[in-house]
XYZ file of C-alpha atoms in Angstrom:
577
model
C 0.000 0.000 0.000
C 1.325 3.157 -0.565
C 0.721 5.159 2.910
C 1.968 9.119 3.595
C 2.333 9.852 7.246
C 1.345 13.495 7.521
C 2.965 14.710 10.658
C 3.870 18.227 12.048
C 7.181 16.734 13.095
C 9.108 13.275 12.058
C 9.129 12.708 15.910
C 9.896 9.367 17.276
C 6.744 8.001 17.155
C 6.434 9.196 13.801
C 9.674 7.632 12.697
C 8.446 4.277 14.453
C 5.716 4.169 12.066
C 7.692 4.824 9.107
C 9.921 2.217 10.203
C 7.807 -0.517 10.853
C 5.205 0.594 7.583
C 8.355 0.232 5.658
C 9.603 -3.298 7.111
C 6.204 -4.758 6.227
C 6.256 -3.768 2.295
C 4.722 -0.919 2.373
C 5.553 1.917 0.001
C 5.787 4.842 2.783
C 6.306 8.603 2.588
C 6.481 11.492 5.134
C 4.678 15.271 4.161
C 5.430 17.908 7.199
C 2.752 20.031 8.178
C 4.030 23.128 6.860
C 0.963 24.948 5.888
C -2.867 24.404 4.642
C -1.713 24.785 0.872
C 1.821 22.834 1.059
C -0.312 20.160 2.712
C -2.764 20.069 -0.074
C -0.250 19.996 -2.632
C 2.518 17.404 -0.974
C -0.815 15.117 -0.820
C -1.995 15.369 -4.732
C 2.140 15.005 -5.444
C 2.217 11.878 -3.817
C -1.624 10.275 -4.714
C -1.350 8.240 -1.526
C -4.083 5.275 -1.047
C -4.157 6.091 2.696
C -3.053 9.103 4.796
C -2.137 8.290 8.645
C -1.196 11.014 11.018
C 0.556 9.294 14.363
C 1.322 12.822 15.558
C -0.491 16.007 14.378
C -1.353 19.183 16.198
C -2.752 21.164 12.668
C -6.083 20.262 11.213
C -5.807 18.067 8.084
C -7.283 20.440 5.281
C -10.812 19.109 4.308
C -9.654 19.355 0.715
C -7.523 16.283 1.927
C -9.591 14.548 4.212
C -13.002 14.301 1.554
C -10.803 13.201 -1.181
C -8.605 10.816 0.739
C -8.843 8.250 3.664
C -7.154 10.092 6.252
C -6.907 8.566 9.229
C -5.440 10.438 13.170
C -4.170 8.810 16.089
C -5.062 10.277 18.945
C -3.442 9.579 22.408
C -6.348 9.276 24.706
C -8.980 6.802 24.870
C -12.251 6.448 22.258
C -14.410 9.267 23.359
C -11.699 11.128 24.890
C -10.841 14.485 22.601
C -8.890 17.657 23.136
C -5.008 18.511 22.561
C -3.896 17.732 26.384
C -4.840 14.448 26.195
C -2.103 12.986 28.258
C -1.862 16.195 30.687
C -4.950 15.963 31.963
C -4.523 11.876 32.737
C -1.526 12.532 34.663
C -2.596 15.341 36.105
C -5.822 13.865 37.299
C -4.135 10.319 38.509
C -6.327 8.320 35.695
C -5.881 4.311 36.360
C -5.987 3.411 32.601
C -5.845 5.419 29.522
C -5.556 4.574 25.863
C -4.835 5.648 21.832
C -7.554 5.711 19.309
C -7.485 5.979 15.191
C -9.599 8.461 14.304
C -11.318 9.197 10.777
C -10.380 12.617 10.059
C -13.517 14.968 9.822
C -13.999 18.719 10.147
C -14.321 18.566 13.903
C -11.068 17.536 15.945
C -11.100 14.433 17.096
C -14.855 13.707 16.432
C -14.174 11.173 13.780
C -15.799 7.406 13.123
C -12.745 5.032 14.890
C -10.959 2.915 13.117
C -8.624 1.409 16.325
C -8.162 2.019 19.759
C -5.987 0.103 22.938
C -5.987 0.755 26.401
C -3.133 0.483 28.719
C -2.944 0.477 32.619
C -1.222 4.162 34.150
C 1.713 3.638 36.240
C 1.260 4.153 40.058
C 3.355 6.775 40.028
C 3.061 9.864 38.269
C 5.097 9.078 34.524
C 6.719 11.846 33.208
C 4.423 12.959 29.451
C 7.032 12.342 27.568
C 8.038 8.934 29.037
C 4.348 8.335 28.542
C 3.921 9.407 25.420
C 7.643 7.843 24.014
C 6.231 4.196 25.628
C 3.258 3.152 26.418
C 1.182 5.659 24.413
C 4.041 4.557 21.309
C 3.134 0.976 21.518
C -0.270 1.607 21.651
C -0.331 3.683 18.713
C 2.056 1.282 16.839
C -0.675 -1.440 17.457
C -3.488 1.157 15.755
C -1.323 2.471 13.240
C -1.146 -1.480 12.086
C -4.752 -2.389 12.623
C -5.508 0.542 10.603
C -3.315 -0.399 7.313
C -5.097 -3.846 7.579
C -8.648 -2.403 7.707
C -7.863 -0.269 5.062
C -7.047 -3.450 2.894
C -10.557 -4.539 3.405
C -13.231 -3.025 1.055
C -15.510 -4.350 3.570
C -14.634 -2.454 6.877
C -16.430 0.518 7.712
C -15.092 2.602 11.041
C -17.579 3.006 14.086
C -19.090 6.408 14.625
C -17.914 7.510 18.174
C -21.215 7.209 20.888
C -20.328 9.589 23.639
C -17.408 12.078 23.570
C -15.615 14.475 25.827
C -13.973 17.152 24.644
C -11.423 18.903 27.322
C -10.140 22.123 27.378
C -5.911 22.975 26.461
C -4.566 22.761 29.689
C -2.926 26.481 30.838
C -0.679 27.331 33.560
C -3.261 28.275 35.780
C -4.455 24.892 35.415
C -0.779 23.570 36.491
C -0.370 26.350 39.174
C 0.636 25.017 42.401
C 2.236 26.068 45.624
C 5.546 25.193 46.992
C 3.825 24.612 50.206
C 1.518 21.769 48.047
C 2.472 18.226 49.303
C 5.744 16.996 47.506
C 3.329 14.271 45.485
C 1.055 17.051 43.850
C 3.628 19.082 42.861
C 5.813 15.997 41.153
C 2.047 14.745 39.297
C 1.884 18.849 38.400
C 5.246 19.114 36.679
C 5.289 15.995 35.427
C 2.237 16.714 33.604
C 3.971 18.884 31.661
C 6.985 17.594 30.944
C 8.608 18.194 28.106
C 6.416 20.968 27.131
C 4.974 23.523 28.228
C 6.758 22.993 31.891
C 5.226 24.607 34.480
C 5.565 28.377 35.405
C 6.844 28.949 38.896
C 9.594 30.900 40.292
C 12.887 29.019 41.782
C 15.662 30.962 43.199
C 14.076 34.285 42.668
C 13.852 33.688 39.064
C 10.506 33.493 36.812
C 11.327 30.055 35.397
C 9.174 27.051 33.781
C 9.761 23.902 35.303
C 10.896 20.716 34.049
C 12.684 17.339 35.124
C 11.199 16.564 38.341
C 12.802 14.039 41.023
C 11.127 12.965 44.593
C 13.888 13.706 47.001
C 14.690 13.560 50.874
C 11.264 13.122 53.025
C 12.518 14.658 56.028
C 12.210 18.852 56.159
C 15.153 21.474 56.096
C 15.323 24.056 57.833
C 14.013 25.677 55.112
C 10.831 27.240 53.821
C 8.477 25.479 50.807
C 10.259 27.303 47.395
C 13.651 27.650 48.596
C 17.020 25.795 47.216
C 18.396 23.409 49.715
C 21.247 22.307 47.609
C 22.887 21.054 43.864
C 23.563 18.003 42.518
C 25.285 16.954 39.243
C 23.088 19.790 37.109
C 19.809 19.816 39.424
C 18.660 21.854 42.901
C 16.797 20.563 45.760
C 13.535 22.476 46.161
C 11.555 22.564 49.541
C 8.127 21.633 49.302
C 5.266 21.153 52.297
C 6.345 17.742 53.350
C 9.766 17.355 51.811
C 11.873 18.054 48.606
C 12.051 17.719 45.395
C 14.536 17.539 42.931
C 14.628 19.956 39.672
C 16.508 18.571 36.734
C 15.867 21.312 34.093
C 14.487 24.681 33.740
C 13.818 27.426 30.990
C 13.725 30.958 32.199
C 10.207 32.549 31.883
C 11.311 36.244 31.414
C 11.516 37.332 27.917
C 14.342 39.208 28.779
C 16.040 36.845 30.100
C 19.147 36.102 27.598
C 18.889 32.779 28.483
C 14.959 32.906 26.926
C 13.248 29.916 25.787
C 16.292 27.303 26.313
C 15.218 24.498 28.380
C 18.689 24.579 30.283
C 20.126 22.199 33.479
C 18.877 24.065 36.520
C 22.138 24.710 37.820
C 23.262 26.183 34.512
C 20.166 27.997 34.179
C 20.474 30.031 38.029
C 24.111 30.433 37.912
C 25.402 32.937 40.448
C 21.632 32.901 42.226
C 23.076 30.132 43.436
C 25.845 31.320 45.446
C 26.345 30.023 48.647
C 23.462 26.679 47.902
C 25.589 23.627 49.390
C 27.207 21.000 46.737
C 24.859 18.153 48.147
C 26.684 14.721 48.880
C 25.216 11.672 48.674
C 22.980 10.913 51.735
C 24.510 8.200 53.854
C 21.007 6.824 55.111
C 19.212 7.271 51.691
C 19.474 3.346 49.351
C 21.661 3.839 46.152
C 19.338 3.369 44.169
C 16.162 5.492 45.377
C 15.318 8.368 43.841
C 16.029 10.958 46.186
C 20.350 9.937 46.176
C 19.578 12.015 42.202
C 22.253 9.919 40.660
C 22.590 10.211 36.732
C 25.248 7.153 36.690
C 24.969 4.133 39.005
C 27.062 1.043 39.525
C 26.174 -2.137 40.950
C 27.937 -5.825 41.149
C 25.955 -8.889 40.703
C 28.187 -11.415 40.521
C 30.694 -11.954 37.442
C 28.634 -9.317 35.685
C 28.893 -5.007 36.807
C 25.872 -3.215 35.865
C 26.790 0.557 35.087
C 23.241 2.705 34.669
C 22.824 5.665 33.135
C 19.620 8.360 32.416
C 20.051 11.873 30.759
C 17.120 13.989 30.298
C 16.287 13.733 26.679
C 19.043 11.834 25.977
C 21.485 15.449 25.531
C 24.650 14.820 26.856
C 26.557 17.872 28.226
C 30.657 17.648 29.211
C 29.516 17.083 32.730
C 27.241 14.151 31.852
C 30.216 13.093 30.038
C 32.561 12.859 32.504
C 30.311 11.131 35.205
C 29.892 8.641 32.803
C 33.455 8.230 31.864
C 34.466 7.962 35.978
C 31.743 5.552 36.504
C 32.904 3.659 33.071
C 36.306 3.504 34.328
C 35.369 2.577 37.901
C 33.145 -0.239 36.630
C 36.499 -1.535 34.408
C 38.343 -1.842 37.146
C 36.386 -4.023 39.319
C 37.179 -7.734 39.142
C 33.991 -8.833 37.133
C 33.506 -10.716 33.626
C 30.930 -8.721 31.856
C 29.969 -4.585 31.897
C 26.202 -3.617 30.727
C 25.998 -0.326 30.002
C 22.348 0.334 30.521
C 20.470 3.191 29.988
C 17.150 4.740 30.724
C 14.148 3.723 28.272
C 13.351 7.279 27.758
C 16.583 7.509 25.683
C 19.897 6.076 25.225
C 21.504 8.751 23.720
C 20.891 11.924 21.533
C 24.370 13.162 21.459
C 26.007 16.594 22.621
C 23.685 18.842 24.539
C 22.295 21.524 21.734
C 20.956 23.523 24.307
C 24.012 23.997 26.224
C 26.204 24.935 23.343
C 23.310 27.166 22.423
C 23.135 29.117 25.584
C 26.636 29.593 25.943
C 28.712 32.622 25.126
C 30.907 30.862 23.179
C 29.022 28.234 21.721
C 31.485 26.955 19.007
C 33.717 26.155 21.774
C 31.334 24.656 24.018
C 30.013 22.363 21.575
C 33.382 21.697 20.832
C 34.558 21.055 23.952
C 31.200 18.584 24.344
C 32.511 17.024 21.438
C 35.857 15.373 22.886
C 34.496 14.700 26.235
C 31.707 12.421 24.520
C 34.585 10.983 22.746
C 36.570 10.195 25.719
C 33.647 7.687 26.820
C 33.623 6.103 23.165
C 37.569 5.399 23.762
C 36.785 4.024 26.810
C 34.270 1.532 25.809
C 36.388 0.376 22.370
C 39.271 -0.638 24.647
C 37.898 -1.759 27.552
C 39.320 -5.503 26.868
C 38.799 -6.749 30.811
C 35.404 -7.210 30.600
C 32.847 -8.262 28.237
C 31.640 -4.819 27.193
C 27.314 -4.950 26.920
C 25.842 -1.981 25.223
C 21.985 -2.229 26.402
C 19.998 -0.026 24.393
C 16.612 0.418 26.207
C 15.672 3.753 24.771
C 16.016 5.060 21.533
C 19.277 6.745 19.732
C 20.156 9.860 17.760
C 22.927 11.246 16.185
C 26.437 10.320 18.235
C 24.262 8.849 20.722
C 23.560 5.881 18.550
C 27.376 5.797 17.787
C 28.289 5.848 21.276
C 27.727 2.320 21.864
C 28.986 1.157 18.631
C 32.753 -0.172 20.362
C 31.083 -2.654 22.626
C 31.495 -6.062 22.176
C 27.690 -6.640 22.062
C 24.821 -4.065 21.476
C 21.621 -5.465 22.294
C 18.751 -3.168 21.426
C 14.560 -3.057 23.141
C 12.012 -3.911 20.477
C 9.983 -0.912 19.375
C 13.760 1.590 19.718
C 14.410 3.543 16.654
C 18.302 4.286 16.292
C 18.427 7.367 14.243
C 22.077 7.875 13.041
C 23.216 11.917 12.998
C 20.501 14.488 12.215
C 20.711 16.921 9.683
C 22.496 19.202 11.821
C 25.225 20.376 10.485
C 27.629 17.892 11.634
C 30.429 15.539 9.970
C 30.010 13.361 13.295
C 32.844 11.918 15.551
C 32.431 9.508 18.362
C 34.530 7.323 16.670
C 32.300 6.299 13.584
C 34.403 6.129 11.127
C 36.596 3.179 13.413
C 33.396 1.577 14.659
C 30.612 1.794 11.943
C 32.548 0.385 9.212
C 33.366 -2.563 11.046
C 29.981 -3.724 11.813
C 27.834 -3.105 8.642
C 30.662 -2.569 6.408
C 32.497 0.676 4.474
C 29.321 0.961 2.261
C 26.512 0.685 4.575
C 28.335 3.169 6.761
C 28.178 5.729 4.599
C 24.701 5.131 3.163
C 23.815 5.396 7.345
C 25.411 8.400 8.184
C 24.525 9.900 4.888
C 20.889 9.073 4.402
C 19.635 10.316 8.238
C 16.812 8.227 8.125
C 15.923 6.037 11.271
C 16.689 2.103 11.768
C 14.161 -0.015 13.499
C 16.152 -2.512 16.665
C 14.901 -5.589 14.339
C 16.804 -3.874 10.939
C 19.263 -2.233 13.266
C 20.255 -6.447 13.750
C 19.767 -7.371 9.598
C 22.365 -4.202 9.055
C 24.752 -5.485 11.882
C 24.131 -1.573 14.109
C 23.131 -4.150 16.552
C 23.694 -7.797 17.713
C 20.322 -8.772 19.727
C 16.966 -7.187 20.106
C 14.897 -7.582 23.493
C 11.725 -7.792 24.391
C 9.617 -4.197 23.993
C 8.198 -4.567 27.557
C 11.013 -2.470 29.792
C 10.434 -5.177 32.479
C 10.965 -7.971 29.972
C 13.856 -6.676 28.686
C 15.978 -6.272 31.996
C 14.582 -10.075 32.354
C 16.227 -11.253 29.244
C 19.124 -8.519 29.406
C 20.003 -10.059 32.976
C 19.885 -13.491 31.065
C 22.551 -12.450 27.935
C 24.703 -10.965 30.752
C 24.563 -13.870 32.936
C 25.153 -16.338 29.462
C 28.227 -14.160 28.442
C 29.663 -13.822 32.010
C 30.794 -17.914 31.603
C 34.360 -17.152 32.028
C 35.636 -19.572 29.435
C 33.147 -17.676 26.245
C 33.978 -14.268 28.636
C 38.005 -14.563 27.823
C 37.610 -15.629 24.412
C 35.725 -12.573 23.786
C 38.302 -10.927 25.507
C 41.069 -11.908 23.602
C 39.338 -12.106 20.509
C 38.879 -7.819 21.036
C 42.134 -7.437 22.241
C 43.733 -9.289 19.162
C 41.941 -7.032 16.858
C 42.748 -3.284 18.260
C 46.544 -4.561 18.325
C 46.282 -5.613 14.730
C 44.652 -1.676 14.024
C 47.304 -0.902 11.471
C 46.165 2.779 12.068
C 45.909 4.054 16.168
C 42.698 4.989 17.453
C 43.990 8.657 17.956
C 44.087 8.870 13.897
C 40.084 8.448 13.411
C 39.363 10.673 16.081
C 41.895 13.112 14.670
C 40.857 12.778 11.059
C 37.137 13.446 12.786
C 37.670 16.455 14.968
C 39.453 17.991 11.801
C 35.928 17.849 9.990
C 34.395 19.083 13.392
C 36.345 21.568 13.116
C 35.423 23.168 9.957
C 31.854 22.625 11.165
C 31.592 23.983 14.646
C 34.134 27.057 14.426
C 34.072 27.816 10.096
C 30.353 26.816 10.405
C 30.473 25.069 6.811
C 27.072 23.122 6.919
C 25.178 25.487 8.480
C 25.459 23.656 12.189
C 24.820 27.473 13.520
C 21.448 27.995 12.547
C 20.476 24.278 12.493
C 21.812 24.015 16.294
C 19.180 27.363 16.752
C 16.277 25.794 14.791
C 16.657 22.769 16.786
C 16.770 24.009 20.369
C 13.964 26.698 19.679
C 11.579 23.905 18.198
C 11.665 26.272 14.956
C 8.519 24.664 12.525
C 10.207 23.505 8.631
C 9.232 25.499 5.926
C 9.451 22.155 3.676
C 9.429 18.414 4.486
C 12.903 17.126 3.983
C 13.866 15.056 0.412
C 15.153 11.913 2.191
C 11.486 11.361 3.697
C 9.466 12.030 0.147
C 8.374 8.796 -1.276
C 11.325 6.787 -2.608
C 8.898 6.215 -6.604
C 6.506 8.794 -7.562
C 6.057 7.119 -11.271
C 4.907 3.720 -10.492
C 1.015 2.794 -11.435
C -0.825 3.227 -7.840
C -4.160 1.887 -7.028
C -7.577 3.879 -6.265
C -6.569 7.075 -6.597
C -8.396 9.776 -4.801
C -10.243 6.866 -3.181
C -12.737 9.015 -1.488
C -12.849 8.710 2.584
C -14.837 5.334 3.797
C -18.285 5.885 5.121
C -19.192 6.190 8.720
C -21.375 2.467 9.764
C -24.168 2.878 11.904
C-alpha cells in the first residue's frame, strides 16, 4: 500500500511508524505540516491510497480529508478528545488510559474510529514524555497497524464515536501550584507537563518554567516550601510542604532573560543565584538506588557481571554528563567482574552533545566543541575496555552520536519498538569514533549510506544491518529479564576470555591508532563547529527553539513517484451505523 504519514514533526513516534510501515512492504512517505496549501499539494504530489497522522497538532485540510482516507491517532482513549490528552490523565491520577485511530472529519477528534488500545497508568506519576515515548508509542504502533489492515478490506467501515468528551488545552493556571503543596502534587503537576509547556513557577528568585522533576529527601530542612536546599550533578533541591524535590531542568520565563526559551540544566540555568546553595553529597542513610540519592550514573555488582546505569534527560549529553559517565565507566572496568552492561534509561539512550548547552553559551562553538571530545573520551573508553565483556543495552532510543556511542562494545543489544536514528541533519560531519566503529559492523558501504541518508533504523533492521547484535523484548520489564539473562550467558568465564582476547587481538592488529580516526574526525568538526560550513549554527538554533520547517525534507518524500498506484483519490470510507 502506498501510505503518507502526515505529521507536524518526524518525531519518534512518527519515525516508528515509518519504520515498521516500511519493514512490512509498504511503500511509505512522510509530508510535514508546513501549511494548509503545502499540505494540499505534498498530498496530490504523492496520490497516496491512505493518509495516517501518528502525531499532528494542525487540522488536516478538508480538501484532503473528503478526497482521501485520512486517518489520526489520537493519544487518549475512544471518546476522549482535546489537545492535552495525556496532561490531563496525569494530572488527574487516571488508572488506565488509551490511543484511538480516528477518521479525520472537520471537527477535531470527532471522527468514526478505526482502532483504539488501552493500557494500565503507572502508580506513580510518569513523566508525558516517558508516557507518550512508551506506552502511548506501543499503543499507537498497534493502531497504526490495525488501521493499514482495515484499510485493505473493502468491507470495513469505522464506528461512529457514541459519547465524547472534549477537554479544554490545559494552561498554567491549570498547572499552578504552591511550593507549600504536598511533595506528590507538585511531582504529578510538573510531570504533567513535561517536556512541554513545563510549568511556570519561580525558583531561586527567578521566573522560570519547570521541568525534570525528582522525589527527594522526606525529612524537612530548615528551610521554607520554594527555597534551594542544595545542587547536585546539574539539578537543585527544592523545599516543598512535606519534603523536597529535585529539579533537573528549567527554561527561564522572562523574555528578557538572555537565556529565553532554552530548556537549560537548573544549575546552569540560576548560575550565580546560586551562590552560597551547598554541593549536596550523597545521603549516607538514603538506598543507592532510590530516587532521592539524584544519581545520573549508578554502579552495581551482581556477581561476574557489573551493571553501570545511566539516564540523561532527553538523551542530551553535556561535558559534565560526560565525565560522570566516563568515571563511573572507568570505575566499573576496574572491578574484578567478567561482563559490563551499560544500561540506559528507556526514555533515551543517547541523543548526542547537549544543543541547548552549546546554544546558551557565550561561546558556543567552543562549548560544543569542547562537548565534542568529552563524549569521545567515553567512546575510547568503551572500544578498549578488553577486561570485561563490554554490553551496550539499548533500552531507549538513539540519535545522532548517541547511537554511535555504543557502537565499540562487544555486544549491542537493542529493546524492540527503539528507533536508532544515526546523525541528524544538523550540520555535523560526526565523531564519536564512527568512522573506526561503523565500518566494522555493517561494512564501508553501509556506513556511509547510514550516516549519509539520516533516516531512522528499526532494533529488528538495526540487527539485519549489523548496528546491533540482539533485540529484546519491547516490555522495559521484559527486557531487563532477558538482558540479565545475555549478561549472565556471556559472564561464563571460558566464552567471557575468548571474547576478551578475541577484542584485544583485533585493536593490536589496528594498522592505524585509534587517535588517527578521532583526529581525522575532529578535523571535519572543526570546519563545522568554528568555520560553520554546513550550516550547524542555525540548524543548532532551529533545533533548540523547536523552529517549525518550511518544507518536508527530500530523504522522507516517497522513494517512486512514477509507479502505477491503485484507487486514486479513493474518497474517505463511510461512517457504519
Amino acid at each position: 500500500m502506498r501510505i503518507l504519514l502526515l505529521v507536524t514533526a518526524f518525531n519518534g513516534l512518527s519515525q516508528r511508524a515509518w519504520c515498521a510501515l516500511r519493514e512490512a512492504g509498504h511503500d511509505v512517505g512522510v509530508q510535514l505540516a508546513t501549511g494548509a496549501a503545502d499540505i494540499i499539494d505534498g498530498v496530490r504530489r504523492a496520490e497516496p491510497e491512505l493518509i495516517i497522522c501518528p502525531f499532528l497538532k494542525d487540522r488536516v485540510p478538508a480538501e484532503v480529508w473528503r478526497h482521501w482516507r485520512t486517518v489520526i491517532i489520537h493519544p487518549g482513549p475512544a471518546g476522549d478528545r482535546g489537545p492535552s490528552s495525556l496532561d490531563w490523565a496525569i494530572a488527574e491520577g487516571a488508572r488506565s488510559w488509551g490511543v484511538t485511530a480516528l477518521q479525520a472529519v472537520d471537527e477535531m477528534d470527532a471522527g468514526p474510529v478505526w482502532a483504539t488500545r488501552t493500557f494500565a497508568m503507572p502508580a506513580a506519576p510518569p513523566r508525558k514524555s516517558s508516557l507518550y515515548n512508551g506506552p502511548v508509542a506501543d499503543a499507537a504502533m498497534e493502531c497504526v497497524l490495525e488501521v493499514v489492515a482495515k484499510a485493505a478490506d473493502p468491507s470495513f467501515r469505522p464506528t461512529a464515536q457514541k459519547e465524547s468528551q472534549t477537554r479544554p488545552l490545559m494552561t498554567q493556571k491549570d498547572r499552578a501550584f504552591d511550593w507549600s503543596d504536598p511533595t506528590e502534587r507538585i511531582l504529578r503537576t510538573i510531570r504533567a507537563a513535561d517536556g512541554a509547556p513545563g510549568v511556570r513557577t519561580e525558583v531561586g528568585g527567578l521566573d522560570v518554567f519547570a521541568y525534570d522533576a525528582t522525589p527527594g529527601l522526606g525529612r524537612r530542612f530548615d528551610k521554607k516550601p520554594g527555597q534551594i536546599i542544595s545542587r547536585r550533578q546539574g539539578a537543585v533541591l527544592v523545599g516543598t510542604g512535606d519534603g523536597s524535590l529535585w529539579l533537573g531542568h528549567l527554561r527561564a520565563a522572562g523574555p528578557q532573560h538572555p537565556r529565553a526559551k532554552i530548556k537549560l540544566p537548573s544549575t546552569t540555568l540560576l548560575g550565580a543565584r546560586l551562590r552560597g546553595v551547598p554541593h549536596s553529597p550523597l545521603p549516607v542513610d538514603v538506598e543507592p538506588e532510590s530516587p532521592a540519592a539524584y544519581r545520573q550514573v549508578r554502579y552495581r555488582r551482581a556477581g561476574r557481571v557489573g551493571w553501570l546505569s545511566f539516564d540523561f534527560y532527553n538523551g542530551a549529553m553535556a561535558p559534565g554528563h560526560c565525565r560522570r559517565l566516563l568515571a563511573g565507566l572507568r570505575h566499573a572496568a576496574a572491578q574484578d567482574t567478567s561482563v559490563l552492561v551499560l544500561r540506559s534509561g528507556t526514555d533515551a539512550f543517547s541523543n548526542g552533545i547537549h544543543l541547548n548547552v552549546a546554544e546558551a553559551a557565550p561561546d558556543p562553538a567552543g562549548t560544543a566543541w569542547a562537548n565534542i571530545r568529552a563524549i569521545n573520551d567515553v567512546c575510547r573508553e568503551i572500544v578498549t575496555c578488553t577486561k570485561q565483556v563490554v554490553i551496550a543495552a539499548y533500552a531507549g532510543s538513539a540519535g545522532a552520536g548517541g547511537v554511535m556511542l555504543g557502537l565499540g562494545a562487544d555486544i549491542v543489544a537493542a529493546r524492540d519498538g527503539i528507533v536508532l536514528n544515526p546523525y541528524y541533519d544538523i550540520g555535523l560531519y560526526g565523531s564519536e569514533l564512527h568512522t573506526f566503529t561503523l565500518p566494522r559492523r555493517v561494512g564501508g558501504d553501509r556506513a556511509q549510506e547510514l550516516v549519509d541518508g539520516k533516516l531512522p533504523v528499526s532494533a529488528a533492521r538495526a540487527v539485519t544491518l549489523g548496528l546491533a547484535d540482539e533485540v529484546g523484548p519491547r516490555h522495559p520489564d521484559a527486557y531487563g529479564e532477558w538482558l540479565t539473562a545475555l549478561a549472565e550467558r556471556e559472564s561464563d568465564p571460558r566464552a567471557a576470555r575468548r571474547r576478551r582476547q578475541a577484542k584485544a587481538r583485533r585493536l593490536a592488529a589496528e594498522r592505524v591508532p585509534l587517535e588517527v580516526y578521532e583526529a581525522r574526525e575532529l578535523a571535519e568538526m572543526s570546519r563545522d563547529m568554528y568555520a560553520d560550513r554546513s550550516g550547524f549554527a542555525a540548524a543548532r538554533h532551529a533545533f533548540v527553539h523547536k523552529t517549525r520547517a518550511t518544507e518536508t525534507p527530500a530523504r522522507l518524500l516517497f522513494e517512486s513517484v512514477s509507479r502505477p498506484r491503485r484507487h486514486l483519490l479513493r474518497p474517505a470510507i463511510p461512517v457504519s451505523a
